[in-house]
GROMACS .gro file of C-alpha atoms in nm:
model
  128
    1LEU     CA    1   5.939  11.596   7.434
    2PRO     CA    2   6.073  11.909   7.589
    3ALA     CA    3   6.374  11.844   7.833
    4ALA     CA    4   6.279  11.851   8.207
    5GLY     CA    5   6.284  12.206   8.372
    6GLN     CA    6   6.284  12.407   8.046
    7GLY     CA    7   5.903  12.396   7.970
    8LYS     CA    8   5.683  12.709   8.082
    9ALA     CA    9   5.501  12.677   8.406
   10LEU     CA   10   5.155  12.756   8.446
   11PRO     CA   11   5.082  13.129   8.524
   12GLY     CA   12   4.966  13.065   8.872
   13LEU     CA   13   5.276  12.857   8.969
   14GLN     CA   14   5.532  13.116   8.852
   15ARG     CA   15   5.738  13.302   9.136
   16GLU     CA   16   5.699  13.672   9.130
   17ARG     CA   17   6.031  13.878   9.151
   18ASP     CA   18   5.994  14.167   9.389
   19GLY     CA   19   6.227  14.452   9.415
   20ARG     CA   20   6.438  14.311   9.692
   21ARG     CA   21   6.496  13.975   9.542
   22ALA     CA   22   6.590  14.142   9.207
   23ALA     CA   23   6.850  14.362   9.377
   24GLY     CA   24   7.016  14.063   9.561
   25ALA     CA   25   7.050  13.877   9.232
   26ALA     CA   26   7.206  14.178   9.088
   27ARG     CA   27   7.449  14.218   9.375
   28GLN     CA   28   7.519  13.851   9.330
   29ARG     CA   29   7.598  13.871   8.972
   30LYS     CA   30   7.839  14.149   9.030
   31GLY     CA   31   8.051  13.922   9.246
   32ALA     CA   32   8.260  13.962   9.557
   33PRO     CA   33   8.525  14.240   9.578
   34GLN     CA   34   8.855  14.121   9.459
   35PRO     CA   35   9.139  14.100   9.729
   36GLY     CA   36   9.397  14.385   9.699
   37ARG     CA   37   9.518  14.664   9.897
   38ASN     CA   38   9.280  14.834  10.129
   39LYS     CA   39   9.316  15.208  10.068
   40ALA     CA   40   9.149  15.292  10.372
   41THR     CA   41   9.459  15.194  10.587
   42VAL     CA   42   9.747  15.384  10.673
   43LYS     CA   43  10.002  15.101  10.643
   44GLY     CA   44  10.293  15.164  10.396
   45ARG     CA   45  10.207  15.526  10.362
   46VAL     CA   46  10.449  15.795  10.358
   47VAL     CA   47  10.388  16.111  10.559
   48LYS     CA   48  10.457  16.400  10.338
   49SER     CA   49  10.598  16.728  10.470
   50ALA     CA   50  10.370  17.027  10.422
   51ILE     CA   51  10.664  17.251  10.361
   52GLU     CA   52  10.784  17.029  10.076
   53GLU     CA   53  10.431  17.019   9.919
   54TYR     CA   54  10.422  17.391   9.931
   55ARG     CA   55  10.765  17.443   9.786
   56LYS     CA   56  10.676  17.194   9.510
   57LYS     CA   57  10.379  17.395   9.407
   58GLN     CA   58  10.542  17.736   9.394
   59PRO     CA   59  10.636  17.880   9.054
   60VAL     CA   60  11.007  17.831   8.959
   61ASN     CA   61  11.175  18.118   8.790
   62HIS     CA   62  11.383  18.005   8.496
   63LEU     CA   63  11.505  18.327   8.386
   64ALA     CA   64  11.870  18.281   8.482
   65ALA     CA   65  11.901  17.929   8.311
   66ASN     CA   66  11.720  18.074   8.004
   67LEU     CA   67  11.959  18.366   7.966
   68LYS     CA   68  12.231  18.139   8.021
   69TYR     CA   69  12.108  17.912   7.733
   70MET     CA   70  12.031  18.196   7.504
   71LEU     CA   71  12.356  18.377   7.551
   72LYS     CA   72  12.555  18.061   7.500
   73GLY     CA   73  12.513  18.028   7.135
   74ARG     CA   74  12.664  18.333   6.957
   75ILE     CA   75  12.645  18.175   6.603
   76VAL     CA   76  12.438  18.378   6.383
   77ALA     CA   77  12.317  18.231   6.033
   78ASN     CA   78  12.375  18.376   5.718
   79LYS     CA   79  12.102  18.633   5.609
   80ASP     CA   80  12.057  18.456   5.277
   81ILE     CA   81  12.018  18.119   5.418
   82THR     CA   82  11.771  18.245   5.690
   83GLU     CA   83  11.572  18.404   5.407
   84GLN     CA   84  11.579  18.084   5.200
   85VAL     CA   85  11.440  17.868   5.508
   86LEU     CA   86  11.174  18.130   5.586
   87ALA     CA   87  11.064  18.114   5.219
   88GLN     CA   88  11.060  17.724   5.213
   89ASN     CA   89  10.838  17.730   5.526
   90ARG     CA   90  10.601  18.002   5.402
   91GLY     CA   91  10.265  17.903   5.271
   92ARG     CA   92  10.156  17.972   4.924
   93LYS     CA   93   9.846  18.155   5.040
   94SER     CA   94   9.837  18.548   5.009
   95LYS     CA   95   9.801  18.576   5.375
   96ASP     CA   96  10.126  18.378   5.438
   97GLN     CA   97  10.327  18.606   5.222
   98PRO     CA   98  10.498  18.898   5.370
   99PRO     CA   99  10.399  19.239   5.273
  100LYS     CA  100  10.594  19.398   4.978
  101LYS     CA  101  10.838  19.652   5.095
  102ALA     CA  102  10.763  19.969   4.933
  103VAL     CA  103  11.049  20.167   4.776
  104LYS     CA  104  11.123  20.482   4.970
  105LYS     CA  105  11.097  20.784   4.764
  106LYS     CA  106  11.358  21.030   4.813
  107PRO     CA  107  11.227  21.388   4.883
  108GLU     CA  108  11.225  21.576   4.557
  109GLY     CA  109  11.464  21.847   4.585
  110THR     CA  110  11.576  22.098   4.322
  111VAL     CA  111  11.919  22.068   4.165
  112PHE     CA  112  11.931  22.446   4.127
  113THR     CA  113  12.054  22.661   4.400
  114GLU     CA  114  11.951  23.021   4.506
  115GLU     CA  115  12.233  23.150   4.301
  116ASP     CA  116  12.111  22.971   3.981
  117PHE     CA  117  11.756  23.119   4.037
  118ARG     CA  118  11.901  23.486   4.072
  119LYS     CA  119  12.109  23.426   3.733
  120PHE     CA  120  11.796  23.294   3.567
  121GLU     CA  121  11.601  23.593   3.683
  122ARG     CA  122  11.859  23.832   3.558
  123GLU     CA  123  11.889  23.667   3.206
  124TYR     CA  124  11.500  23.610   3.171
  125PHE     CA  125  11.359  23.912   3.313
  126GLY     CA  126  11.624  24.150   3.270
  127ARG     CA  127  11.658  24.245   3.627
  128PRO     CA  128  11.967  24.319   3.800
   0.00000   0.00000   0.00000
């Protein structure tokens, strides 16, 4: 035999749930608000100065402190060591490689002077 109160009731005897009763049950399941500080009260609140808030939100110029920091260290690393560190941190892809430095070509000038040309002209063409 089924236990008392767990069997199904006849369809005509069942209570119908309307919207109001269901909402009340949901509210009841949610529970009462926990005791805590009421945030709507002013007790224990510190009044902030509007001027202090304005100053706090203003941008700060760190230029002087940064310059002092940058000029403090005058130690310059050796160029060979710097190149070695940069090479270690560089990727292997071609886009990570620095462009190859092209060798500058010296402008091609002649080794002959104007005097040499005149001398050649005299010897070759027979002109004075």
